[in-house]
JSON list of C-alpha atoms in Angstrom, two decimals:
[
{"chain": "A", "resi": 780, "resn": "MET", "atom": "CA", "xyz": [43.10, 95.22, 148.63]},
{"chain": "A", "resi": 781, "resn": "THR", "atom": "CA", "xyz": [44.83, 94.78, 151.96]},
{"chain": "A", "resi": 782, "resn": "PRO", "atom": "CA", "xyz": [47.20, 97.45, 153.28]},
{"chain": "A", "resi": 783, "resn": "ASP", "atom": "CA", "xyz": [50.14, 95.14, 152.47]},
{"chain": "A", "resi": 784, "resn": "GLU", "atom": "CA", "xyz": [48.91, 94.69, 148.90]},
{"chain": "A", "resi": 785, "resn": "ILE", "atom": "CA", "xyz": [48.48, 98.46, 148.48]},
{"chain": "A", "resi": 786, "resn": "ARG", "atom": "CA", "xyz": [52.01, 99.12, 149.77]},
{"chain": "A", "resi": 787, "resn": "ASN", "atom": "CA", "xyz": [53.40, 96.42, 147.51]},
{"chain": "A", "resi": 788, "resn": "GLU", "atom": "CA", "xyz": [51.62, 97.82, 144.43]},
{"chain": "A", "resi": 789, "resn": "LEU", "atom": "CA", "xyz": [52.77, 101.36, 145.26]},
{"chain": "A", "resi": 790, "resn": "LEU", "atom": "CA", "xyz": [56.36, 100.20, 145.59]},
{"chain": "A", "resi": 791, "resn": "LYS", "atom": "CA", "xyz": [56.29, 98.09, 142.41]},
{"chain": "A", "resi": 792, "resn": "THR", "atom": "CA", "xyz": [54.63, 100.85, 140.39]},
{"chain": "A", "resi": 793, "resn": "THR", "atom": "CA", "xyz": [57.11, 103.43, 141.70]},
{"chain": "A", "resi": 794, "resn": "PHE", "atom": "CA", "xyz": [60.02, 101.24, 140.56]},
{"chain": "A", "resi": 795, "resn": "ARG", "atom": "CA", "xyz": [58.34, 100.67, 137.18]},
{"chain": "A", "resi": 796, "resn": "PHE", "atom": "CA", "xyz": [57.87, 104.43, 136.80]},
{"chain": "A", "resi": 797, "resn": "GLY", "atom": "CA", "xyz": [61.54, 104.99, 137.58]},
{"chain": "A", "resi": 798, "resn": "LYS", "atom": "CA", "xyz": [62.55, 102.57, 134.83]},
{"chain": "A", "resi": 799, "resn": "ALA", "atom": "CA", "xyz": [60.07, 104.06, 132.34]},
{"chain": "A", "resi": 800, "resn": "HIS", "atom": "CA", "xyz": [61.15, 107.60, 133.24]},
{"chain": "A", "resi": 801, "resn": "MET", "atom": "CA", "xyz": [64.76, 106.71, 132.44]},
{"chain": "A", "resi": 802, "resn": "GLY", "atom": "CA", "xyz": [63.65, 105.89, 128.90]},
{"chain": "A", "resi": 803, "resn": "VAL", "atom": "CA", "xyz": [62.30, 109.37, 128.05]},
{"chain": "A", "resi": 804, "resn": "PRO", "atom": "CA", "xyz": [64.01, 110.25, 124.77]},
{"chain": "A", "resi": 805, "resn": "LEU", "atom": "CA", "xyz": [66.09, 113.42, 124.99]},
{"chain": "A", "resi": 806, "resn": "GLY", "atom": "CA", "xyz": [68.15, 113.12, 121.84]},
{"chain": "A", "resi": 807, "resn": "ASP", "atom": "CA", "xyz": [71.85, 113.02, 122.63]},
{"chain": "A", "resi": 808, "resn": "ILE", "atom": "CA", "xyz": [71.63, 114.63, 126.08]},
{"chain": "A", "resi": 809, "resn": "PRO", "atom": "CA", "xyz": [71.88, 112.47, 129.21]},
{"chain": "A", "resi": 810, "resn": "GLY", "atom": "CA", "xyz": [68.98, 112.93, 131.64]},
{"chain": "A", "resi": 811, "resn": "GLY", "atom": "CA", "xyz": [70.98, 114.60, 134.42]},
{"chain": "A", "resi": 812, "resn": "GLU", "atom": "CA", "xyz": [72.48, 117.13, 132.04]},
{"chain": "A", "resi": 813, "resn": "PHE", "atom": "CA", "xyz": [69.07, 117.85, 130.55]},
{"chain": "A", "resi": 814, "resn": "ALA", "atom": "CA", "xyz": [67.51, 118.35, 133.99]},
{"chain": "A", "resi": 815, "resn": "ALA", "atom": "CA", "xyz": [70.22, 120.83, 134.97]},
{"chain": "A", "resi": 816, "resn": "MET", "atom": "CA", "xyz": [69.92, 122.66, 131.66]},
{"chain": "A", "resi": 817, "resn": "GLN", "atom": "CA", "xyz": [66.13, 122.89, 132.10]},
{"chain": "A", "resi": 818, "resn": "VAL", "atom": "CA", "xyz": [66.56, 124.41, 135.57]},
{"chain": "A", "resi": 819, "resn": "ILE", "atom": "CA", "xyz": [69.15, 126.90, 134.30]},
{"chain": "A", "resi": 820, "resn": "HIS", "atom": "CA", "xyz": [66.89, 127.80, 131.35]},
{"chain": "A", "resi": 821, "resn": "HIS", "atom": "CA", "xyz": [63.86, 128.28, 133.59]},
{"chain": "A", "resi": 822, "resn": "PHE", "atom": "CA", "xyz": [65.83, 130.42, 136.05]},
{"chain": "A", "resi": 823, "resn": "GLN", "atom": "CA", "xyz": [67.10, 132.60, 133.20]},
{"chain": "A", "resi": 824, "resn": "GLU", "atom": "CA", "xyz": [63.50, 133.09, 132.02]},
{"chain": "A", "resi": 825, "resn": "VAL", "atom": "CA", "xyz": [61.99, 134.00, 135.40]},
{"chain": "A", "resi": 826, "resn": "SER", "atom": "CA", "xyz": [64.98, 135.95, 136.78]},
{"chain": "A", "resi": 827, "resn": "PRO", "atom": "CA", "xyz": [66.90, 137.43, 133.84]},
{"chain": "A", "resi": 828, "resn": "GLU", "atom": "CA", "xyz": [68.25, 140.22, 136.05]},
{"chain": "A", "resi": 829, "resn": "GLU", "atom": "CA", "xyz": [70.22, 137.60, 138.04]},
{"chain": "A", "resi": 830, "resn": "ASN", "atom": "CA", "xyz": [72.46, 136.76, 135.03]},
{"chain": "A", "resi": 831, "resn": "GLY", "atom": "CA", "xyz": [72.35, 133.07, 135.82]},
{"chain": "A", "resi": 832, "resn": "ILE", "atom": "CA", "xyz": [71.80, 130.68, 138.70]},
{"chain": "A", "resi": 833, "resn": "THR", "atom": "CA", "xyz": [74.21, 129.88, 141.52]},
{"chain": "A", "resi": 834, "resn": "ALA", "atom": "CA", "xyz": [75.61, 126.36, 141.86]},
{"chain": "A", "resi": 835, "resn": "ALA", "atom": "CA", "xyz": [74.02, 126.04, 145.31]},
{"chain": "A", "resi": 836, "resn": "ARG", "atom": "CA", "xyz": [70.58, 126.95, 143.95]},
{"chain": "A", "resi": 837, "resn": "LEU", "atom": "CA", "xyz": [71.03, 124.57, 141.02]},
{"chain": "A", "resi": 838, "resn": "ALA", "atom": "CA", "xyz": [72.01, 121.74, 143.41]},
{"chain": "A", "resi": 839, "resn": "ALA", "atom": "CA", "xyz": [68.88, 122.38, 145.49]},
{"chain": "A", "resi": 840, "resn": "GLU", "atom": "CA", "xyz": [66.62, 122.52, 142.43]},
{"chain": "A", "resi": 841, "resn": "VAL", "atom": "CA", "xyz": [67.88, 119.27, 140.88]},
{"chain": "A", "resi": 842, "resn": "GLY", "atom": "CA", "xyz": [68.25, 117.48, 144.22]},
{"chain": "A", "resi": 843, "resn": "CYS", "atom": "CA", "xyz": [71.98, 116.77, 143.93]},
{"chain": "A", "resi": 844, "resn": "SER", "atom": "CA", "xyz": [74.89, 117.34, 146.25]},
{"chain": "A", "resi": 845, "resn": "PRO", "atom": "CA", "xyz": [77.12, 120.35, 145.53]},
{"chain": "A", "resi": 846, "resn": "PRO", "atom": "CA", "xyz": [80.05, 118.09, 144.49]},
{"chain": "A", "resi": 847, "resn": "ALA", "atom": "CA", "xyz": [77.79, 116.22, 142.04]},
{"chain": "A", "resi": 848, "resn": "VAL", "atom": "CA", "xyz": [76.56, 119.51, 140.56]},
{"chain": "A", "resi": 849, "resn": "SER", "atom": "CA", "xyz": [80.15, 120.72, 140.27]},
{"chain": "A", "resi": 850, "resn": "ARG", "atom": "CA", "xyz": [81.09, 117.61, 138.26]},
{"chain": "A", "resi": 851, "resn": "LEU", "atom": "CA", "xyz": [77.97, 118.05, 136.12]},
{"chain": "A", "resi": 852, "resn": "LEU", "atom": "CA", "xyz": [78.84, 121.69, 135.45]},
{"chain": "A", "resi": 853, "resn": "ASN", "atom": "CA", "xyz": [82.38, 120.71, 134.47]},
{"chain": "A", "resi": 854, "resn": "THR", "atom": "CA", "xyz": [80.92, 118.34, 131.87]},
{"chain": "A", "resi": 855, "resn": "LEU", "atom": "CA", "xyz": [78.47, 120.98, 130.60]},
{"chain": "A", "resi": 856, "resn": "GLU", "atom": "CA", "xyz": [81.32, 123.51, 130.37]},
{"chain": "A", "resi": 857, "resn": "GLU", "atom": "CA", "xyz": [83.47, 121.06, 128.39]},
{"chain": "A", "resi": 858, "resn": "LYS", "atom": "CA", "xyz": [80.58, 120.67, 125.94]},
{"chain": "A", "resi": 859, "resn": "GLU", "atom": "CA", "xyz": [80.29, 124.49, 125.83]},
{"chain": "A", "resi": 860, "resn": "TYR", "atom": "CA", "xyz": [76.67, 124.31, 127.03]},
{"chain": "A", "resi": 861, "resn": "VAL", "atom": "CA", "xyz": [77.16, 126.58, 130.06]},
{"chain": "A", "resi": 862, "resn": "VAL", "atom": "CA", "xyz": [79.41, 129.40, 131.22]},
{"chain": "A", "resi": 863, "resn": "ARG", "atom": "CA", "xyz": [80.31, 130.37, 134.74]},
{"chain": "A", "resi": 864, "resn": "ARG", "atom": "CA", "xyz": [80.70, 134.06, 135.49]},
{"chain": "A", "resi": 865, "resn": "THR", "atom": "CA", "xyz": [81.64, 135.95, 138.61]},
{"chain": "A", "resi": 866, "resn": "ASP", "atom": "CA", "xyz": [78.66, 137.80, 140.06]},
{"chain": "A", "resi": 867, "resn": "PRO", "atom": "CA", "xyz": [79.47, 141.52, 139.84]},
{"chain": "A", "resi": 868, "resn": "ALA", "atom": "CA", "xyz": [77.34, 142.20, 142.94]},
{"chain": "A", "resi": 869, "resn": "ASN", "atom": "CA", "xyz": [79.21, 139.59, 145.00]},
{"chain": "A", "resi": 870, "resn": "ARG", "atom": "CA", "xyz": [82.58, 138.56, 143.60]},
{"chain": "A", "resi": 871, "resn": "ARG", "atom": "CA", "xyz": [82.64, 135.43, 145.80]},
{"chain": "A", "resi": 872, "resn": "ARG", "atom": "CA", "xyz": [79.55, 134.10, 144.02]},
{"chain": "A", "resi": 873, "resn": "THR", "atom": "CA", "xyz": [79.53, 132.44, 140.58]},
{"chain": "A", "resi": 874, "resn": "ARG", "atom": "CA", "xyz": [76.56, 132.49, 138.23]},
{"chain": "A", "resi": 875, "resn": "ILE", "atom": "CA", "xyz": [75.86, 129.76, 135.68]},
{"chain": "A", "resi": 876, "resn": "ALA", "atom": "CA", "xyz": [74.11, 130.49, 132.39]},
{"chain": "A", "resi": 877, "resn": "LEU", "atom": "CA", "xyz": [73.35, 128.54, 129.23]},
{"chain": "A", "resi": 878, "resn": "THR", "atom": "CA", "xyz": [75.32, 129.39, 126.11]},
{"chain": "A", "resi": 879, "resn": "GLU", "atom": "CA", "xyz": [73.63, 129.59, 122.72]},
{"chain": "A", "resi": 880, "resn": "LYS", "atom": "CA", "xyz": [74.93, 126.10, 122.02]},
{"chain": "A", "resi": 881, "resn": "GLY", "atom": "CA", "xyz": [73.55, 124.89, 125.36]},
{"chain": "A", "resi": 882, "resn": "GLU", "atom": "CA", "xyz": [70.17, 126.51, 124.74]},
{"chain": "A", "resi": 883, "resn": "GLU", "atom": "CA", "xyz": [69.97, 124.84, 121.33]},
{"chain": "A", "resi": 884, "resn": "ALA", "atom": "CA", "xyz": [70.84, 121.41, 122.80]},
{"chain": "A", "resi": 885, "resn": "ARG", "atom": "CA", "xyz": [68.28, 121.92, 125.59]},
{"chain": "A", "resi": 886, "resn": "ARG", "atom": "CA", "xyz": [65.61, 122.94, 123.08]},
{"chain": "A", "resi": 887, "resn": "ARG", "atom": "CA", "xyz": [66.27, 119.81, 120.97]},
{"chain": "A", "resi": 888, "resn": "GLY", "atom": "CA", "xyz": [66.03, 117.62, 124.09]},
{"chain": "A", "resi": 889, "resn": "TRP", "atom": "CA", "xyz": [62.82, 119.39, 125.09]},
{"chain": "A", "resi": 890, "resn": "GLU", "atom": "CA", "xyz": [61.32, 118.73, 121.65]},
{"chain": "A", "resi": 891, "resn": "HIS", "atom": "CA", "xyz": [62.12, 115.01, 121.95]},
{"chain": "A", "resi": 892, "resn": "ALA", "atom": "CA", "xyz": [60.59, 114.86, 125.44]},
{"chain": "A", "resi": 893, "resn": "ALA", "atom": "CA", "xyz": [57.54, 116.91, 124.41]},
{"chain": "A", "resi": 894, "resn": "ASP", "atom": "CA", "xyz": [56.84, 114.57, 121.49]},
{"chain": "A", "resi": 895, "resn": "TYR", "atom": "CA", "xyz": [57.12, 111.55, 123.80]},
{"chain": "A", "resi": 896, "resn": "PHE", "atom": "CA", "xyz": [54.81, 113.05, 126.44]},
{"chain": "A", "resi": 897, "resn": "ASN", "atom": "CA", "xyz": [52.32, 114.20, 123.79]},
{"chain": "A", "resi": 898, "resn": "ARG", "atom": "CA", "xyz": [52.03, 110.59, 122.63]},
{"chain": "A", "resi": 899, "resn": "VAL", "atom": "CA", "xyz": [51.68, 109.35, 126.21]},
{"chain": "A", "resi": 900, "resn": "THR", "atom": "CA", "xyz": [48.94, 111.93, 126.92]},
{"chain": "A", "resi": 901, "resn": "ALA", "atom": "CA", "xyz": [47.15, 111.08, 123.67]},
{"chain": "A", "resi": 902, "resn": "ASP", "atom": "CA", "xyz": [47.14, 107.37, 124.59]},
{"chain": "A", "resi": 903, "resn": "MET", "atom": "CA", "xyz": [45.85, 108.05, 128.10]},
{"chain": "A", "resi": 904, "resn": "GLY", "atom": "CA", "xyz": [43.47, 110.85, 127.17]},
{"chain": "A", "resi": 905, "resn": "GLU", "atom": "CA", "xyz": [43.65, 114.42, 128.40]},
{"chain": "A", "resi": 906, "resn": "GLU", "atom": "CA", "xyz": [40.91, 114.08, 131.02]},
{"chain": "A", "resi": 907, "resn": "LYS", "atom": "CA", "xyz": [42.46, 110.99, 132.61]},
{"chain": "A", "resi": 908, "resn": "MET", "atom": "CA", "xyz": [45.93, 112.59, 132.44]},
{"chain": "A", "resi": 909, "resn": "LEU", "atom": "CA", "xyz": [44.72, 115.72, 134.26]},
{"chain": "A", "resi": 910, "resn": "GLU", "atom": "CA", "xyz": [43.04, 113.58, 136.91]},
{"chain": "A", "resi": 911, "resn": "PHE", "atom": "CA", "xyz": [46.20, 111.48, 137.28]},
{"chain": "A", "resi": 912, "resn": "LEU", "atom": "CA", "xyz": [48.41, 114.57, 137.61]},
{"chain": "A", "resi": 913, "resn": "SER", "atom": "CA", "xyz": [46.16, 116.03, 140.28]},
{"chain": "A", "resi": 914, "resn": "LEU", "atom": "CA", "xyz": [46.25, 112.81, 142.30]},
{"chain": "A", "resi": 915, "resn": "TRP", "atom": "CA", "xyz": [50.00, 112.35, 141.73]},
{"chain": "A", "resi": 916, "resn": "LYS", "atom": "CA", "xyz": [50.76, 115.88, 142.96]},
{"chain": "A", "resi": 917, "resn": "GLU", "atom": "CA", "xyz": [48.61, 115.23, 146.04]},
{"chain": "A", "resi": 918, "resn": "LEU", "atom": "CA", "xyz": [50.46, 111.94, 146.67]},
{"chain": "A", "resi": 919, "resn": "VAL", "atom": "CA", "xyz": [53.89, 113.59, 146.35]},
{"chain": "A", "resi": 920, "resn": "ASP", "atom": "CA", "xyz": [52.82, 116.41, 148.68]},
{"chain": "A", "resi": 921, "resn": "ILE", "atom": "CA", "xyz": [51.74, 113.83, 151.27]},
{"chain": "A", "resi": 922, "resn": "MET", "atom": "CA", "xyz": [54.92, 111.78, 150.83]},
{"chain": "A", "resi": 923, "resn": "GLU", "atom": "CA", "xyz": [57.08, 114.88, 151.28]},
{"chain": "A", "resi": 924, "resn": "ARG", "atom": "CA", "xyz": [55.13, 115.97, 154.36]},
{"chain": "A", "resi": 925, "resn": "VAL", "atom": "CA", "xyz": [55.29, 112.48, 155.94]},
{"chain": "A", "resi": 926, "resn": "GLY", "atom": "CA", "xyz": [58.96, 112.15, 155.01]},
{"chain": "A", "resi": 927, "resn": "ASN", "atom": "CA", "xyz": [59.82, 115.52, 156.52]},
{"chain": "A", "resi": 928, "resn": "ALA", "atom": "CA", "xyz": [57.91, 114.67, 159.70]},
{"chain": "A", "resi": 929, "resn": "SER", "atom": "CA", "xyz": [59.82, 111.37, 159.96]},
{"chain": "A", "resi": 930, "resn": "GLU", "atom": "CA", "xyz": [63.17, 113.18, 159.60]},
{"chain": "A", "resi": 931, "resn": "ARG", "atom": "CA", "xyz": [62.33, 115.46, 162.53]},
{"chain": "A", "resi": 932, "resn": "ARG", "atom": "CA", "xyz": [61.74, 112.53, 164.90]}
]
């Protein structure tokens, strides 16, 4: 393959992946809400003493702007999936945590996604999937490094 053909295939496959990724079944939870709920859940598991994640940290983790995360949190609050609490250690800071209802919705979404990815892995085979993941992680690391270097120019 020529360099142009490689670039073209990489671009086409990346777009195809984006479309396929949008089709991951999550039950009745939109993808953005699920991603935020997963981050909140994970943060609660690894840092329970924090009593929730800050909006700024959540925005950084999901790769959204603070205004977009604020709108997302408003929606999750309306659905009673999250609560915002004032941080007792710093009253200017707000912490976000999943409610029981939010944790249950997240768990259902996770089960749908896990079933989907189990079927994908079974079709591809575990050995090939592990090899793919290793190469994909390496590719993303390189893309981030090259992208960051380009931003500094």
